[in-house]
PDB file of C-alpha atoms in Angstrom:
ATOM      1  CA  MET A   1     -67.481 -65.996  28.599  1.00  0.00           C
ATOM      2  CA  ALA A   2     -66.870 -63.222  25.990  1.00  0.00           C
ATOM      3  CA  ASP A   3     -63.505 -62.364  27.731  1.00  0.00           C
ATOM      4  CA  ALA A   4     -62.120 -65.451  28.724  1.00  0.00           C
ATOM      5  CA  ASN A   5     -58.446 -66.565  27.813  1.00  0.00           C
ATOM      6  CA  ARG A   6     -58.236 -69.678  25.717  1.00  0.00           C
ATOM      7  CA  PRO A   7     -56.927 -72.522  27.734  1.00  0.00           C
ATOM      8  CA  ARG A   8     -53.164 -73.852  27.626  1.00  0.00           C
ATOM      9  CA  GLY A   9     -54.416 -77.624  26.256  1.00  0.00           C
ATOM     10  CA  THR A  10     -56.800 -78.627  23.172  1.00  0.00           C
ATOM     11  CA  VAL A  11     -59.899 -76.908  22.955  1.00  0.00           C
ATOM     12  CA  ALA A  12     -62.728 -79.074  20.486  1.00  0.00           C
ATOM     13  CA  ASP A  13     -65.868 -76.533  19.293  1.00  0.00           C
ATOM     14  CA  PHE A  14     -69.077 -78.121  20.110  1.00  0.00           C
ATOM     15  CA  MET A  15     -70.971 -75.272  17.955  1.00  0.00           C
ATOM     16  CA  THR A  16     -74.597 -75.846  18.341  1.00  0.00           C
ATOM     17  CA  THR A  17     -77.482 -72.924  17.295  1.00  0.00           C
ATOM     18  CA  ALA A  18     -78.890 -72.939  21.187  1.00  0.00           C
ATOM     19  CA  VAL A  19     -77.897 -73.863  24.560  1.00  0.00           C
ATOM     20  CA  THR A  20     -81.356 -76.202  25.397  1.00  0.00           C
ATOM     21  CA  THR A  21     -79.477 -77.769  22.699  1.00  0.00           C
ATOM     22  CA  ILE A  22     -76.459 -79.874  24.479  1.00  0.00           C
ATOM     23  CA  SER A  23     -77.286 -82.870  26.887  1.00  0.00           C
ATOM     24  CA  PRO A  24     -76.968 -82.494  30.041  1.00  0.00           C
ATOM     25  CA  ASP A  25     -75.475 -85.525  30.668  1.00  0.00           C
ATOM     26  CA  GLY A  26     -72.294 -85.335  30.515  1.00  0.00           C
ATOM     27  CA  VAL A  27     -71.093 -86.425  26.536  1.00  0.00           C
ATOM     28  CA  ILE A  28     -68.841 -83.093  25.617  1.00  0.00           C
ATOM     29  CA  ALA A  29     -67.487 -84.118  29.501  1.00  0.00           C
ATOM     30  CA  ALA A  30     -67.315 -87.729  28.934  1.00  0.00           C
ATOM     31  CA  LEU A  31     -65.670 -86.414  25.601  1.00  0.00           C
ATOM     32  CA  THR A  32     -62.647 -84.224  26.792  1.00  0.00           C
ATOM     33  CA  GLY A  33     -62.098 -86.615  29.373  1.00  0.00           C
ATOM     34  CA  THR A  34     -61.589 -89.471  27.195  1.00  0.00           C
ATOM     35  CA  LEU A  35     -59.386 -88.011  24.854  1.00  0.00           C
ATOM     36  CA  SER A  36     -57.269 -85.603  27.671  1.00  0.00           C
ATOM     37  CA  ASP A  37     -56.690 -89.617  28.453  1.00  0.00           C
ATOM     38  CA  LEU A  38     -55.472 -90.381  25.025  1.00  0.00           C
ATOM     39  CA  ARG A  39     -53.837 -87.882  24.468  1.00  0.00           C
ATOM     40  CA  GLY A  40     -51.928 -86.910  28.018  1.00  0.00           C
ATOM     41  CA  GLU A  41     -53.287 -83.256  28.219  1.00  0.00           C
ATOM     42  CA  PRO A  42     -55.816 -81.143  28.733  1.00  0.00           C
ATOM     43  CA  VAL A  43     -58.763 -80.924  26.016  1.00  0.00           C
ATOM     44  CA  HIS A  44     -60.562 -78.319  26.809  1.00  0.00           C
ATOM     45  CA  GLY A  45     -65.344 -78.305  25.353  1.00  0.00           C
ATOM     46  CA  LEU A  46     -66.174 -74.862  24.014  1.00  0.00           C
ATOM     47  CA  VAL A  47     -70.338 -74.158  23.398  1.00  0.00           C
ATOM     48  CA  THR A  48     -70.329 -71.953  21.430  1.00  0.00           C
ATOM     49  CA  THR A  49     -74.534 -71.642  20.376  1.00  0.00           C
ATOM     50  CA  GLN A  50     -75.951 -68.039  19.152  1.00  0.00           C
ATOM     51  CA  GLU A  51     -78.223 -67.325  22.455  1.00  0.00           C
ATOM     52  CA  ALA A  52     -76.814 -65.421  25.749  1.00  0.00           C
ATOM     53  CA  GLY A  53     -77.349 -67.769  28.420  1.00  0.00           C
ATOM     54  CA  PRO A  54     -75.502 -71.114  31.348  1.00  0.00           C
ATOM     55  CA  LEU A  55     -75.447 -73.774  29.667  1.00  0.00           C
ATOM     56  CA  ALA A  56     -77.506 -76.514  30.924  1.00  0.00           C
ATOM     57  CA  PRO A  57     -77.995 -77.379  34.498  1.00  0.00           C
ATOM     58  CA  GLY A  58     -75.800 -81.225  34.658  1.00  0.00           C
ATOM     59  CA  VAL A  59     -72.301 -79.585  32.366  1.00  0.00           C
ATOM     60  CA  ALA A  60     -69.386 -80.567  32.622  1.00  0.00           C
ATOM     61  CA  PRO A  61     -68.885 -76.772  35.193  1.00  0.00           C
ATOM     62  CA  ASP A  62     -64.912 -76.306  33.430  1.00  0.00           C
ATOM     63  CA  THR A  63     -67.357 -76.014  29.894  1.00  0.00           C
ATOM     64  CA  LEU A  64     -67.114 -72.964  28.636  1.00  0.00           C
ATOM     65  CA  HIS A  65     -69.242 -71.152  26.574  1.00  0.00           C
ATOM     66  CA  GLN A  66     -68.800 -67.866  23.835  1.00  0.00           C
ATOM     67  CA  LEU A  67     -71.612 -66.443  21.488  1.00  0.00           C
ATOM     68  CA  VAL A  68     -71.828 -67.628  17.665  1.00  0.00           C
ATOM     69  CA  PRO A  69     -69.507 -65.197  15.862  1.00  0.00           C
ATOM     70  CA  GLY A  70     -71.999 -63.745  13.615  1.00  0.00           C
ATOM     71  CA  ASP A  71     -70.745 -65.132  10.359  1.00  0.00           C
ATOM     72  CA  THR A  72     -68.257 -61.703   8.685  1.00  0.00           C
ATOM     73  CA  HIS A  73     -65.131 -61.695   7.552  1.00  0.00           C
ATOM     74  CA  GLY A  74     -64.637 -59.639  11.206  1.00  0.00           C
ATOM     75  CA  SER A  75     -66.288 -61.600  13.318  1.00  0.00           C
ATOM     76  CA  VAL A  76     -64.781 -64.834  12.602  1.00  0.00           C
ATOM     77  CA  THR A  77     -61.431 -63.504  12.182  1.00  0.00           C
ATOM     78  CA  ARG A  78     -61.009 -62.482  15.686  1.00  0.00           C
ATOM     79  CA  PHE A  79     -62.874 -65.246  17.271  1.00  0.00           C
ATOM     80  CA  LEU A  80     -60.609 -68.048  15.229  1.00  0.00           C
ATOM     81  CA  ASP A  81     -57.634 -66.220  17.000  1.00  0.00           C
ATOM     82  CA  HIS A  82     -58.228 -65.868  20.228  1.00  0.00           C
ATOM     83  CA  TRP A  83     -60.100 -69.367  20.396  1.00  0.00           C
ATOM     84  CA  ARG A  84     -57.564 -71.500  17.830  1.00  0.00           C
ATOM     85  CA  PRO A  85     -59.944 -74.646  18.212  1.00  0.00           C
ATOM     86  CA  ASP A  86     -58.265 -77.573  17.699  1.00  0.00           C
ATOM     87  CA  ALA A  87     -61.147 -79.218  16.472  1.00  0.00           C
ATOM     88  CA  ALA A  88     -64.619 -78.120  15.414  1.00  0.00           C
ATOM     89  CA  VAL A  89     -67.673 -79.816  16.123  1.00  0.00           C
ATOM     90  CA  ILE A  90     -71.305 -79.130  13.685  1.00  0.00           C
ATOM     91  CA  LEU A  91     -74.353 -80.117  16.371  1.00  0.00           C
ATOM     92  CA  GLY A  92     -77.167 -79.538  13.728  1.00  0.00           C
ATOM     93  CA  PRO A  93     -77.524 -77.734  10.796  1.00  0.00           C
ATOM     94  CA  PRO A  94     -74.125 -75.615   9.679  1.00  0.00           C
ATOM     95  CA  ASP A  95     -75.303 -73.246   8.875  1.00  0.00           C
ATOM     96  CA  ARG A  96     -71.925 -70.134   9.529  1.00  0.00           C
ATOM     97  CA  PRO A  97     -70.639 -71.245   5.479  1.00  0.00           C
ATOM     98  CA  LEU A  98     -68.461 -68.704   6.397  1.00  0.00           C
ATOM     99  CA  LEU A  99     -67.079 -69.880  10.296  1.00  0.00           C
ATOM    100  CA  ILE A 100     -66.430 -73.675   8.636  1.00  0.00           C
ATOM    101  CA  ALA A 101     -64.702 -72.743   5.065  1.00  0.00           C
ATOM    102  CA  GLU A 102     -62.253 -70.013   7.709  1.00  0.00           C
ATOM    103  CA  THR A 103     -62.496 -73.470   9.723  1.00  0.00           C
ATOM    104  CA  ARG A 104     -61.489 -75.520   7.296  1.00  0.00           C
ATOM    105  CA  LYS A 105     -57.850 -72.914   6.064  1.00  0.00           C
ATOM    106  CA  ARG A 106     -56.526 -72.958   9.073  1.00  0.00           C
ATOM    107  CA  ARG A 107     -56.411 -77.247   9.061  1.00  0.00           C
ATOM    108  CA  CYS A 108     -58.831 -77.458  12.328  1.00  0.00           C
ATOM    109  CA  PRO A 109     -60.187 -81.129  11.632  1.00  0.00           C
ATOM    110  CA  LEU A 110     -64.043 -80.405  11.189  1.00  0.00           C
ATOM    111  CA  PHE A 111     -67.121 -82.586  12.479  1.00  0.00           C
ATOM    112  CA  LEU A 112     -70.707 -82.042  11.604  1.00  0.00           C
ATOM    113  CA  ALA A 113     -72.775 -84.951  13.595  1.00  0.00           C
ATOM    114  CA  ALA A 114     -76.490 -85.457  13.289  1.00  0.00           C
ATOM    115  CA  ALA A 115     -77.275 -83.898  10.380  1.00  0.00           C
ATOM    116  CA  ARG A 116     -80.712 -84.927   9.175  1.00  0.00           C
ATOM    117  CA  ARG A 117     -81.640 -85.128   5.884  1.00  0.00           C
ATOM    118  CA  GLY A 118     -82.977 -81.920   5.391  1.00  0.00           C
ATOM    119  CA  GLU A 119     -81.225 -79.443   7.141  1.00  0.00           C
ATOM    120  CA  THR A 120     -79.665 -76.489   5.301  1.00  0.00           C
ATOM    121  CA  THR A 121     -78.374 -73.400   5.872  1.00  0.00           C
ATOM    122  CA  GLY A 122     -80.948 -71.093   7.458  1.00  0.00           C
ATOM    123  CA  GLY A 123     -83.605 -73.983   8.273  1.00  0.00           C
ATOM    124  CA  ARG A 124     -85.193 -74.269   4.929  1.00  0.00           C
ATOM    125  CA  LEU A 125     -85.704 -77.738   3.400  1.00  0.00           C
ATOM    126  CA  GLY A 126     -83.054 -80.117   1.293  1.00  0.00           C
ATOM    127  CA  LEU A 127     -80.122 -82.137   1.050  1.00  0.00           C
ATOM    128  CA  LEU A 128     -77.077 -80.156   1.784  1.00  0.00           C
ATOM    129  CA  PRO A 129     -75.148 -78.813  -1.444  1.00  0.00           C
ATOM    130  CA  ALA A 130     -72.312 -80.890  -2.007  1.00  0.00           C
ATOM    131  CA  SER A 131     -69.605 -78.236  -1.863  1.00  0.00           C
ATOM    132  CA  LEU A 132     -70.974 -77.794   1.997  1.00  0.00           C
ATOM    133  CA  VAL A 133     -71.063 -81.617   3.127  1.00  0.00           C
ATOM    134  CA  ASN A 134     -66.736 -81.612   1.499  1.00  0.00           C
ATOM    135  CA  GLN A 135     -65.220 -78.594   3.936  1.00  0.00           C
ATOM    136  CA  PHE A 136     -66.085 -81.623   6.678  1.00  0.00           C
ATOM    137  CA  ASP A 137     -63.426 -84.121   7.027  1.00  0.00           C
ATOM    138  CA  MET A 138     -66.209 -86.318   8.587  1.00  0.00           C
ATOM    139  CA  VAL A 139     -70.478 -86.169   9.420  1.00  0.00           C
ATOM    140  CA  LEU A 140     -72.263 -88.193  11.549  1.00  0.00           C
ATOM    141  CA  ALA A 141     -75.586 -88.787  11.388  1.00  0.00           C
ATOM    142  CA  PRO A 142     -78.028 -90.071  13.791  1.00  0.00           C
ATOM    143  CA  SER A 143     -78.770 -93.447  12.186  1.00  0.00           C
ATOM    144  CA  ALA A 144     -77.489 -95.866   9.108  1.00  0.00           C
ATOM    145  CA  ALA A 145     -81.353 -94.339   6.884  1.00  0.00           C
ATOM    146  CA  GLU A 146     -80.136 -90.582   7.413  1.00  0.00           C
ATOM    147  CA  ALA A 147     -76.608 -91.678   6.399  1.00  0.00           C
ATOM    148  CA  GLU A 148     -78.052 -93.074   3.014  1.00  0.00           C
TER     149      GLU A 148
END
């Protein structure tokens, strides 16, 4: 999918570590479908992962898949120039600080979803640093207890 053209309309980028973490229950399709209806234009789901391979069975067939860029200026710039995401959602630990910072610089709304206490860059335990959390427009915790 690396050679895919950016589709017309809005692109919502869902960044995750593995293709297996993308839920096959149609969450991306439901979200992009609802957003399409609200906006009156197509909203496309782009899943970026650290591993190649097909997305889980049941994921909408029109969902795009791309390997996440390396956390270098050149890779991140090429990725953002090509896909020009209109919104980005990180599912899990935010382990690409340069990608996060560059996405923020482009004024792309940025969300951290399912962030659990203890998830940090590199998989080490501890709290997310405020400088990283402040890059996000919203942080969505899986429970009220985790939100604290």
